[in-house]
Coordinates of C-alpha atoms and ligand atoms in Angstrom, one line a residue:
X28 CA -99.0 100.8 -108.3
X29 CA -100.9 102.0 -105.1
X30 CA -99.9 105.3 -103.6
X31 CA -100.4 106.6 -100.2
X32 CA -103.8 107.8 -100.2
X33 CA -105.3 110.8 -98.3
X34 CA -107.0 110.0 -95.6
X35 CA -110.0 111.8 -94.9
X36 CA -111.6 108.9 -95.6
X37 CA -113.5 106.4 -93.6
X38 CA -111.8 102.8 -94.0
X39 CA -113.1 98.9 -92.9
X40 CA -111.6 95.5 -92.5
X41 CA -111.2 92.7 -90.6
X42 CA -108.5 93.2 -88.5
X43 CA -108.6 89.4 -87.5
X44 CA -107.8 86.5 -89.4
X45 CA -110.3 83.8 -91.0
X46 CA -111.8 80.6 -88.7
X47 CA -111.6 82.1 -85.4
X48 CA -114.5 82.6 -83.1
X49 CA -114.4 85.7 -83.2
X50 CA -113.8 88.2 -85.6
X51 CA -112.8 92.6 -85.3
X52 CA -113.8 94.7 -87.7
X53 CA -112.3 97.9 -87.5
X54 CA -113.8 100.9 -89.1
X55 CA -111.2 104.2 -88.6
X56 CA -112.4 107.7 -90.3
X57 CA -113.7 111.2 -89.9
X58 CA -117.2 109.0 -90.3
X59 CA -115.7 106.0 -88.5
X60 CA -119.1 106.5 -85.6
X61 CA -121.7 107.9 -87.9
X62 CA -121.2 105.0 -90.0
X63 CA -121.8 102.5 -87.1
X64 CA -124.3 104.3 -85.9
X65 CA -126.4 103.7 -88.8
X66 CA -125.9 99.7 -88.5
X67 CA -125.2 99.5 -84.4
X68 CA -128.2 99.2 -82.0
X69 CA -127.3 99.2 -78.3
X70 CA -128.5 101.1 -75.3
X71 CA -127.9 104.6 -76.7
X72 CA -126.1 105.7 -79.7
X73 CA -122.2 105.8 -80.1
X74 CA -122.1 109.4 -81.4
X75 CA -122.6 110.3 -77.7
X76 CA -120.2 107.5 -76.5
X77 CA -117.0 108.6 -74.6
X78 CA -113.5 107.1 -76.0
X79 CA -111.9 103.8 -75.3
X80 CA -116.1 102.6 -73.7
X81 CA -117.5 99.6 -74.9
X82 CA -120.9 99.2 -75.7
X83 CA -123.0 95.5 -76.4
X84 CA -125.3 95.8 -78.7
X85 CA -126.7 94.3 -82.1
X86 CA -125.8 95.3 -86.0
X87 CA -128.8 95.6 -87.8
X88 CA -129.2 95.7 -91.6
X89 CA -131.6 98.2 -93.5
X90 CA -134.8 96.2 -93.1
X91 CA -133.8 95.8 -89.1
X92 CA -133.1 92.9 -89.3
X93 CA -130.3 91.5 -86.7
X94 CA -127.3 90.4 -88.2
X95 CA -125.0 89.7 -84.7
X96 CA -124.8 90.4 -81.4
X97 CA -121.7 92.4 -81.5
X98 CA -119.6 94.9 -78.6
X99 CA -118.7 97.7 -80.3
X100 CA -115.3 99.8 -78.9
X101 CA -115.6 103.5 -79.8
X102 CA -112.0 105.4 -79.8
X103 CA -112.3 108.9 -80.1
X104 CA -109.7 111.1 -82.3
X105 CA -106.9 111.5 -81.7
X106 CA -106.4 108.4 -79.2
X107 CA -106.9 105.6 -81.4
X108 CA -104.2 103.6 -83.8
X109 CA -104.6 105.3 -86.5
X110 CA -104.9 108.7 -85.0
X111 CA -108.6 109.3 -86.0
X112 CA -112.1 108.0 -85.0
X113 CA -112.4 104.3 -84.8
X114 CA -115.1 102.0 -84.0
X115 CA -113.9 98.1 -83.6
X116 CA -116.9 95.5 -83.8
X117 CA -115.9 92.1 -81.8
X118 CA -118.7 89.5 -83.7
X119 CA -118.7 86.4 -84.0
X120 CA -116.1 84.8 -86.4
X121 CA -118.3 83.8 -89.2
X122 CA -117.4 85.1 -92.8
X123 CA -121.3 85.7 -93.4
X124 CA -121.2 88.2 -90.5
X125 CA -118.0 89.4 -91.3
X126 CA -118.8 90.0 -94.9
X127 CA -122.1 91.3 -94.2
X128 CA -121.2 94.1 -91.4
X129 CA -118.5 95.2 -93.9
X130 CA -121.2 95.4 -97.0
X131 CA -123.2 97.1 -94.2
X132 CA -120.5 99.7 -93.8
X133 CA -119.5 100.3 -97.2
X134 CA -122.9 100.8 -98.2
X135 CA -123.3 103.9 -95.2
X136 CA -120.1 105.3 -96.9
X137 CA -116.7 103.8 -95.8
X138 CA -114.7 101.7 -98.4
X139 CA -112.7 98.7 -97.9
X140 CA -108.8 99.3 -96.3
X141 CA -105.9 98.9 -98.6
X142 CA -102.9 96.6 -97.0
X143 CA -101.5 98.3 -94.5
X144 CA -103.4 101.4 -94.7
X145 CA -104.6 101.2 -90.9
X146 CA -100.6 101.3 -90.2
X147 CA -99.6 104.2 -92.6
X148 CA -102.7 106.5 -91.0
X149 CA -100.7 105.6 -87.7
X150 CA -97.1 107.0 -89.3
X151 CA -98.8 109.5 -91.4
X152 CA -100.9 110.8 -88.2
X153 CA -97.4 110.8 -86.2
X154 CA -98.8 107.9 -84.0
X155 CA -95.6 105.8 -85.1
X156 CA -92.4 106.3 -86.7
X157 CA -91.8 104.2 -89.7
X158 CA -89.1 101.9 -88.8
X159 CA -91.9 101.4 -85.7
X160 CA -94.5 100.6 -88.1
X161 CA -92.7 97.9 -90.5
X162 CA -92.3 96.3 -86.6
X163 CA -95.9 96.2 -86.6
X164 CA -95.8 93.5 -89.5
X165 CA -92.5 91.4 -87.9
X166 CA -94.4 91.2 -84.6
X167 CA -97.6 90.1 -86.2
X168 CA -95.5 87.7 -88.1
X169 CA -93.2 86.9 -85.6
X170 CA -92.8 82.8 -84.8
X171 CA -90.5 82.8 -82.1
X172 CA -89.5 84.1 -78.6
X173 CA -86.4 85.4 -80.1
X174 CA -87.7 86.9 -83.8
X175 CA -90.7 88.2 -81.4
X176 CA -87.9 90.2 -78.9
X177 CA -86.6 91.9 -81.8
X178 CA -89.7 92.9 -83.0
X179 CA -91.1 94.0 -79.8
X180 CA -88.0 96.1 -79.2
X181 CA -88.3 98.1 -82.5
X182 CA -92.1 98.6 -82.2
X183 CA -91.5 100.2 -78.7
X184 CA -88.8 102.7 -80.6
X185 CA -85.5 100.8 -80.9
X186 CA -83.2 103.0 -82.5
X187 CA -85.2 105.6 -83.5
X188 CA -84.6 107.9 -80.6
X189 CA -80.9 107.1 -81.0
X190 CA -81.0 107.7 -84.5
X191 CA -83.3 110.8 -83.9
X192 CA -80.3 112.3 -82.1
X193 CA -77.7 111.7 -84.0
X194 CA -79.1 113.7 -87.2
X195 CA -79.8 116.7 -85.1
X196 CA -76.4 116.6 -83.5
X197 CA -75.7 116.3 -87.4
X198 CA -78.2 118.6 -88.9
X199 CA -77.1 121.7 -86.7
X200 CA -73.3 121.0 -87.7
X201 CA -74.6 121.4 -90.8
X202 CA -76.7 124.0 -91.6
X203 CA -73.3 125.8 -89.9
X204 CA -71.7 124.0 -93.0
X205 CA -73.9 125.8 -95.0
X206 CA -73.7 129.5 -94.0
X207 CA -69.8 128.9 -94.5
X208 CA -71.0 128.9 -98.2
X209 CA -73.1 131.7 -98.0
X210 CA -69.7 133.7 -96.7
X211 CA -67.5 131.6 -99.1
X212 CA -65.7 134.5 -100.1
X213 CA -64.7 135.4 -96.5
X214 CA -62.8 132.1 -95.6
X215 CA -64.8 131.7 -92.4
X216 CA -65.7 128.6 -90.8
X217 CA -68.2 128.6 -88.8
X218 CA -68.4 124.9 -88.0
X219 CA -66.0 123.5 -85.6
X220 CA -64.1 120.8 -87.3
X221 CA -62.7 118.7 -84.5
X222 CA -66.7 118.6 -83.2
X223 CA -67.5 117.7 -86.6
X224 CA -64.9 115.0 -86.8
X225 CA -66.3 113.8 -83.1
X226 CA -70.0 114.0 -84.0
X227 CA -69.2 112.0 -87.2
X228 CA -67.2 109.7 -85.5
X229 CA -70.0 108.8 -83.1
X230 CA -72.2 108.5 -85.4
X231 CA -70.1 106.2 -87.8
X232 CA -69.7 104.6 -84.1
X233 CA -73.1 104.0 -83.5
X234 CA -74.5 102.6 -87.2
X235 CA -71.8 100.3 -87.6
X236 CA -72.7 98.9 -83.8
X237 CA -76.4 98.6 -85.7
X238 CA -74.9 97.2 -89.4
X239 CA -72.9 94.9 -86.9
X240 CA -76.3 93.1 -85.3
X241 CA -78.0 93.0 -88.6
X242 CA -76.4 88.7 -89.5
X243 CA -78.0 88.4 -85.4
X244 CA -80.7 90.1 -86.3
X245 CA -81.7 88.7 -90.1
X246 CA -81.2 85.3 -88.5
X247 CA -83.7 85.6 -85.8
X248 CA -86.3 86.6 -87.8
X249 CA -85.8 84.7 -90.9
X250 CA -84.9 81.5 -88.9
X251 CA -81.0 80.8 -88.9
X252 CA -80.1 78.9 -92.4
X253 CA -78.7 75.5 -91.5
X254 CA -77.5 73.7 -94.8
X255 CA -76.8 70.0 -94.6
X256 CA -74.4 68.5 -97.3
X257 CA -72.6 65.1 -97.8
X258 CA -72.5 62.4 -100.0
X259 CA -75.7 60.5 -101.4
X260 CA -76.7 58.2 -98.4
X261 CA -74.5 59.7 -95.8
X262 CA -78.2 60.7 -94.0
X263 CA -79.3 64.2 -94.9
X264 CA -82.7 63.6 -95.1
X265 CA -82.7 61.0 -92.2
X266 CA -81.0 63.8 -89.9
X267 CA -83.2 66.7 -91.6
X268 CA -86.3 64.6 -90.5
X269 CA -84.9 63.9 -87.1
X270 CA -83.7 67.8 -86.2
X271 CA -87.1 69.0 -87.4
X272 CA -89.2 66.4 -85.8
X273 CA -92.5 66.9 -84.6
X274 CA -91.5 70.9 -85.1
X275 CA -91.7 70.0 -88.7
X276 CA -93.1 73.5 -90.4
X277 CA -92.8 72.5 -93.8
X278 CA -91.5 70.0 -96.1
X279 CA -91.7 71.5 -99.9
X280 CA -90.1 71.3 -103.0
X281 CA -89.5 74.6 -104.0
X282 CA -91.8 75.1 -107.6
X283 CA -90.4 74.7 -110.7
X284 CA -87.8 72.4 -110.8
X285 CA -87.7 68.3 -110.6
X286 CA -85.5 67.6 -107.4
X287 CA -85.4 70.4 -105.4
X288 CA -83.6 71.8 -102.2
X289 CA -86.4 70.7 -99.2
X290 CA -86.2 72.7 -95.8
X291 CA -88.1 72.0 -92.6
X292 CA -88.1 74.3 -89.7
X293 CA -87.2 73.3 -85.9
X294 CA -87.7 75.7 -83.2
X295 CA -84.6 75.1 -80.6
X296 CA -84.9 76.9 -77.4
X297 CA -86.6 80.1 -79.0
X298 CA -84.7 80.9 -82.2
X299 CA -86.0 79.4 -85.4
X300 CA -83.6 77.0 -87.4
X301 CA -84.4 76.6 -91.4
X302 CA -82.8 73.1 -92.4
X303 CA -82.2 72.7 -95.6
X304 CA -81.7 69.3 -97.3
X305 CA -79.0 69.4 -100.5
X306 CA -79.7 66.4 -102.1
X307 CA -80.8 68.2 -104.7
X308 CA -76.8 68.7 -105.8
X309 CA -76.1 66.3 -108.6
X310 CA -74.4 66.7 -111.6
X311 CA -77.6 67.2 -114.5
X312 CA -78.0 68.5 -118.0
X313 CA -81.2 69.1 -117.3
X314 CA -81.4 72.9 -118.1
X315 CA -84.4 73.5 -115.6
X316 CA -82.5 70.9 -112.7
X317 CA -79.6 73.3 -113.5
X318 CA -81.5 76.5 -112.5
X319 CA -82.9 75.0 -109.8
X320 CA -79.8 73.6 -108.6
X321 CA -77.7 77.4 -108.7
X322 CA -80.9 77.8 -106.7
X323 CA -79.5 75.5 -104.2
X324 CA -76.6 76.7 -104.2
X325 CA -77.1 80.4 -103.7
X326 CA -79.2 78.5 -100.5
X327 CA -76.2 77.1 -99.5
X328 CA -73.9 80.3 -100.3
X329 CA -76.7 82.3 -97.4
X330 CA -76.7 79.4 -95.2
X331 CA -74.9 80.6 -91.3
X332 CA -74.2 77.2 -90.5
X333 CA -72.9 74.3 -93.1
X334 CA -73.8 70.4 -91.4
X335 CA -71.1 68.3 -93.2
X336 CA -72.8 64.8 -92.6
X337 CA -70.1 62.1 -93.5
X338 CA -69.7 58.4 -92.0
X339 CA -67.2 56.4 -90.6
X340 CA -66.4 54.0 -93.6
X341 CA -65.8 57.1 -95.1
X342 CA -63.4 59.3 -92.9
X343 CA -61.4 60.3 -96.0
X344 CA -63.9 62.4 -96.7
X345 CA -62.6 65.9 -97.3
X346 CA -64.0 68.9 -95.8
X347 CA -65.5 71.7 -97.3
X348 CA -64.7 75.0 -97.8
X349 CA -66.9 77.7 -95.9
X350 CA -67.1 81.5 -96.2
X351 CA -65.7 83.3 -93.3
X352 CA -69.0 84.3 -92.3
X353 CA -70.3 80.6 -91.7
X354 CA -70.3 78.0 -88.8
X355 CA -68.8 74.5 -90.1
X356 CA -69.6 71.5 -88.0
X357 CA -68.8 67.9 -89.0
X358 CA -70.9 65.1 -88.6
X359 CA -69.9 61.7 -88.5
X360 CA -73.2 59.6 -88.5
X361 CA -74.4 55.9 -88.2
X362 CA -71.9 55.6 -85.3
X363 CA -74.5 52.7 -84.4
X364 CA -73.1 50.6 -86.9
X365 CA -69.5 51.4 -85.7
X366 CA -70.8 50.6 -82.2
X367 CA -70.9 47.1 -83.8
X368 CA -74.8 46.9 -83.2
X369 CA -77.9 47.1 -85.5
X370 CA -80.0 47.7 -82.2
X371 CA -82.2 50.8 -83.8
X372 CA -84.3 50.8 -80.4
X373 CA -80.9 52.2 -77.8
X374 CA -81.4 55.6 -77.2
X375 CA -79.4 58.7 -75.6
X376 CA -80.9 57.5 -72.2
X377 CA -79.5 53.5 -72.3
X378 CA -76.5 53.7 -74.3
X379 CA -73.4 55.4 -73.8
X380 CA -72.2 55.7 -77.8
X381 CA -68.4 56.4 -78.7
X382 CA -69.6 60.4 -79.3
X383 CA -66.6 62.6 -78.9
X384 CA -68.0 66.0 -79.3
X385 CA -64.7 66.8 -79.7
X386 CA -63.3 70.2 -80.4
X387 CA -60.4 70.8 -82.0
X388 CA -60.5 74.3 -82.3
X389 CA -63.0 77.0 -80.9
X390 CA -66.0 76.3 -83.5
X391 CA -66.7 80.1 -83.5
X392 CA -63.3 80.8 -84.7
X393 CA -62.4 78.5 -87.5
X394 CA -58.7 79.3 -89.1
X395 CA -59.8 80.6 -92.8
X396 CA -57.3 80.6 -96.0
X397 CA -56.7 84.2 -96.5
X398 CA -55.9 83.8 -100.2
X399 CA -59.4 82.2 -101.1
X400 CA -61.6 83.3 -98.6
X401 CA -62.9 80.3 -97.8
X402 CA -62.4 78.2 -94.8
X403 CA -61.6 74.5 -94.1
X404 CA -61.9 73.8 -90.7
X405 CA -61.9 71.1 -89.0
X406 CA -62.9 71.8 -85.7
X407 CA -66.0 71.2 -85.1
X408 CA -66.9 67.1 -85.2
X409 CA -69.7 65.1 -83.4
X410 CA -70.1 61.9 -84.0
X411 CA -74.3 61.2 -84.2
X412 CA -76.8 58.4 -85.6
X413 CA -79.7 60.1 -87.1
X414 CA -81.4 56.9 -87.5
X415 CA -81.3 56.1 -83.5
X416 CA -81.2 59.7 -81.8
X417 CA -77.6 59.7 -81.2
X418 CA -75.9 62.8 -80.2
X419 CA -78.8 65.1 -81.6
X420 CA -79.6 66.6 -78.5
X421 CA -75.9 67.7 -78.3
X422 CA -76.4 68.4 -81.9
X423 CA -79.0 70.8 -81.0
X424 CA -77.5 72.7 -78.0
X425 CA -73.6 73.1 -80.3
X426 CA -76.5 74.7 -83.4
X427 CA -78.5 77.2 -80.6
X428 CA -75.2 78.1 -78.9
X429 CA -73.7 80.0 -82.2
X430 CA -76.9 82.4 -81.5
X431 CA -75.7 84.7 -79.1
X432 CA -79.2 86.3 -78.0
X433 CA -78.2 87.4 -74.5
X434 CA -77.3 90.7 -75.8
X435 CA -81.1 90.7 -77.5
X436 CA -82.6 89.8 -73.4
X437 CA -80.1 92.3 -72.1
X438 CA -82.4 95.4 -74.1
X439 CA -79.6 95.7 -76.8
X440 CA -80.8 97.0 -79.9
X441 CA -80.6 94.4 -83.1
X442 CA -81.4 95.3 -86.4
X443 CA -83.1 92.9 -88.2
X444 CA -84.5 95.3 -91.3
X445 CA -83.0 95.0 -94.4
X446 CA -83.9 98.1 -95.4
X447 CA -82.5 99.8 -92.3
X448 CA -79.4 97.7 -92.7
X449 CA -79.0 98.7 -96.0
X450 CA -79.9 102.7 -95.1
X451 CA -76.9 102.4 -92.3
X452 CA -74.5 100.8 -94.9
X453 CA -75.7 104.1 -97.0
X454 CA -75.4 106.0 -94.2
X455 CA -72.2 104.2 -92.9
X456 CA -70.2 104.7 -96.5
X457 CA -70.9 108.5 -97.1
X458 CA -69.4 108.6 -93.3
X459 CA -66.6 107.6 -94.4
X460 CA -66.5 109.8 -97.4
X461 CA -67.4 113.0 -95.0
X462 CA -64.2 112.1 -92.7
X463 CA -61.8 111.8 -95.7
X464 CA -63.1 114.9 -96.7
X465 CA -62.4 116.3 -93.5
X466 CA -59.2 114.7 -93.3
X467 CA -57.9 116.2 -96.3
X468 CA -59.0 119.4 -95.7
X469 CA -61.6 119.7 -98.8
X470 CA -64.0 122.4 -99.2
X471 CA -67.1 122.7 -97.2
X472 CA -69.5 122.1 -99.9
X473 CA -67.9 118.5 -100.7
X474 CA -67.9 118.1 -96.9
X475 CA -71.7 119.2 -96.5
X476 CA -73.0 117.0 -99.4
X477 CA -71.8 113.8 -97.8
X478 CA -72.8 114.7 -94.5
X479 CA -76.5 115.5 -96.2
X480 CA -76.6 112.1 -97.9
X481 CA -75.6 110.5 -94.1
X482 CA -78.8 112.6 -93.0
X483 CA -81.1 110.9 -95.9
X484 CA -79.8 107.7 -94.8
X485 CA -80.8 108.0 -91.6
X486 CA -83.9 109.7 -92.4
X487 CA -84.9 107.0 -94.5
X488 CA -85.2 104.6 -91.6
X489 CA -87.4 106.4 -89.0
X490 CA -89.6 108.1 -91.9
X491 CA -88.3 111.9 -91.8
X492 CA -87.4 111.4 -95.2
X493 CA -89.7 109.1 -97.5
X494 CA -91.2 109.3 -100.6
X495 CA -95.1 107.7 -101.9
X496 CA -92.7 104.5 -103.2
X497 CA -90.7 103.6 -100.4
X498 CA -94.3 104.1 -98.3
X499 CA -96.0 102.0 -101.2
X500 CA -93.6 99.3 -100.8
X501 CA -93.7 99.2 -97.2
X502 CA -97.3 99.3 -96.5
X503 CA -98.4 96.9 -99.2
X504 CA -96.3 93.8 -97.7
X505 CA -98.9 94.3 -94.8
X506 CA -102.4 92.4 -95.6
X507 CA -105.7 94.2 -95.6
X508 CA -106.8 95.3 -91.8
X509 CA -103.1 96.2 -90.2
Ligands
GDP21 P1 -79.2 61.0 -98.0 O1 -79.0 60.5 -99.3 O2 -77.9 61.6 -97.5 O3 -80.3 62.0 -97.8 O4 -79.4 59.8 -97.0 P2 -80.7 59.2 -96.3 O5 -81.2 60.0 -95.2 O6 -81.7 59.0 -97.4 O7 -80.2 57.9 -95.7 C1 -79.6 56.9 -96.5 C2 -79.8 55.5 -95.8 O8 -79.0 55.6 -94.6 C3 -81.2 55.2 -95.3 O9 -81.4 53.8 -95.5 C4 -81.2 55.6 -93.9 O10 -82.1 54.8 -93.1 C5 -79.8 55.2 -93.5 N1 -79.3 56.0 -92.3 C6 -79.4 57.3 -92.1 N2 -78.9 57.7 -90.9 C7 -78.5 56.5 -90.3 C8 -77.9 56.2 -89.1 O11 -77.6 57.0 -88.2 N3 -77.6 54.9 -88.8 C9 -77.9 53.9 -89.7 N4 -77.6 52.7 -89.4 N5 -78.5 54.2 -90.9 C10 -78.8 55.5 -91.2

């Protein structure tokens, strides 16, 4: 396992990816400028530059040789990303260059970057909080507008401040807790209960408003789960192939099995849809099929929106159940055929097709069977042909309008984290516990020990409270040079 290192350190990597025409290489480090100094040729030497200059010049190795034409940018401490000295060399985007400036600097004294070490010096150097630095990763990774907005809006501080706030409101209610059980023999109380019940009921207030946006927020920046089931032949793949189109991202069978669940990515209007073929359902006694099927179906069990393709010869068809949580729309395809035509070339634009769109009910709000928790609506039903671009496009606007991101333009916060989600449903439960204990009058240091795991919780998320694993864990999904 990696752990935090110190960092007096100087560090390098390439802080841009392979094949472009250009490459960065950022050096960061007590030695960050003597180090370039000893490679970097320009007009004067950068030990005397000023930070955030830039300076053209060439990178020579020992013999004096040239190795590129480079600008260096000189950042002094403690202005930079990381908080300390950095030089970043813009060369040319060739792997020889890359690999040799980095040998280069190595060889003077700095060693190669860890995964996400350039990011931890920012939190550990105060630069960023932590829940801003994991928003350094989702905006680098980021593939739509929508995943991207999130992202943005955490890395600029999101909740932090909020959640700043509320544990100081928290921690001084507190430590007044706490004296109480320095005077426990006394019977005073220090802190004001009905402020404590307030303060906890704003804050319970407040992280379930954040637990709420987390289904908004997951979706947007995992892509929103669209499973498509029916019978063999009723068109999964032929609609799957359609929706993703030229968008396609990725067609795969997932490794290890024989007939797999396939998923292909469409981007509609900004928000990322993952669609994910189910042919892979069939009854097997193939022991490895099997795994890969409960696979598929734990796929399914995540999806947010269930596509139950059936076709007109078939209306019988019944339909199937749903969790609460999940959009059902029915599909009733090859309406061509029921057209009475085999004409594959009418489109949308020249053909007026017997498409109801028809809603029975309010999709959003399907009427659910208490006693199983599962829903069967049928509300929801568009009539499409996947083979001749029937009713897609309406297809398409019905899927993007069950992603409510106005509230994401209007500045509200969504959490998108799942380890701040889970930290607030910590957070959110030992809440509870703290008012019950208020409620029932029970003794402070109950009271306080709830209200200190609340304060961990919420610690957790910003990075007042960490430890080297959950830093190690963070930082090393980053790769080598953020
Ligand atoms: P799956 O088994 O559910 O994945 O079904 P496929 O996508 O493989 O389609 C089965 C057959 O139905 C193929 O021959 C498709 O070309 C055909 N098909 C799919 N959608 C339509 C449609 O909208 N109209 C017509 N006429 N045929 C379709």
């Amino acid at each position: 396992m990696t752990t935090i290192p110190e960092h007096n350190d100087t560090i390098v990597a390439p802080a841009t990816a392979d094949g472009g025409a250009m490459c960065v290489i950022r050096i960061s480090g007590d030695s960050a400028i003597e180090i370039c100094d000893t490679m970097f040729r320009g007009r004067r030497q950068l030990a005397e530059a000023k930070t955030h200059t830039l300076h053209y010049g060439e990178i020579v190795d020992r013999s004096g040789c040239a190795v590129d034409d480079v600008v260096a940018a000189v950042f002094r401490a403690p202005h930079s990303y990381t908080g300390d000295d950095t030089v970043e060399i813009s060369a040319h985007g060739s792997h020889y260059i890359v690999s040799r400036i980095i040998r280069l600097a190595i060889s003077a004294g700095a060693r190669m970057a860890r995964a996400g070490e350039f990011t931890s010096r920012a939190f550990l150097a105060g630069r960023l909080d932590l829940s801003q630095a994991e928003a350094v990763a989702d905006i680098i990774a980021s593939d739509s507008q929508w995943s991207h907005a999130v992202a943005a809006t955490q890395m600029r501080g999101g909740y932090s401040d909020m959640l700043r706030q509320l544990r100081d409101k928290l921690l001084r209610l507190t430590s007044l807790l706490e004296l109480e059980l320095d005077f426990s023999e006394e019977d005073v109380e220090f802190a004001d209960r009905s402020e404590l019940r307030d303060i906890l009921v704003d804050v319970q207030h407040h992280t379930r408003n954040l637990t709420g946006s987390f289904a908004l927020g997951n979706a947007l920046k995992e892509g929103v789960g669209v499973a498509i089931v029916g019978r063999p032949n009723a068109g999964k793949s032929t609609l799957l192939n359609r929706l993703a189109g030229d968008d396609r991202a990725m067609v795969s069978d997932i490794a290890g099995t024989t007939r797999d669940t396939i998923e292909a990515t469409a981007n509609i209007d900004g928000v990322v849809f993952r669609f994910i073929d189910t042919a892979g359902l069939r009854i097997t006694d193939d022991r490895l099929e099997q795994m890969g099927m409960e696979r598929t179906r734990n796929t399914i069990s995540k999806a947010r929106i269930i596509l139950h393709l059936t076709t007109p010869d078939d209306p019988s068809e019944e339909p199937i159940s749903v969790a609460p949580s999940q959009q059902y729309i029915r599909l009733i395809n090859k309406i061509d055929l029921q057209a009475g035509t085999a004409d594959e070339s009418r489109s949308d634009d020249n053909f007026t097709p017997p498409v109801c769109n028809r809603y029975d009910n309010d999709p959003a709000t399907p009427t659910y069977d208490n006693s199983t928790d599962t829903a069967v609506p049928t509300q929801c039903v568009m009539r499409i042909s996947a083979k001749c671009d029937i009713g897609i496009d309406a297809l398409r606007r019905q899927l993007r309008s069950t992603i409510a991101t106005d509230n994401v333009a209007n500045g509200s916060i969504v959490v998108s984290n799942l380890r701040h989600y889970e930290a607030l449903t910590r957070a959110d439960e030992s809440l509870s516990r703290a008012l019950d204990a208020l409620d029932n009058g029970l003794p402070a240091d109950l009271l306080s020990e709830d209200i200190r795991q609340v304060l961990h919780a919420l610690g957790e998320i910003t990075g007042e409270i960490t430890t080297d694993d959950i830093l190690t864990s963070i930082f090393s999904k980053f790769c080598i040079g953020k």
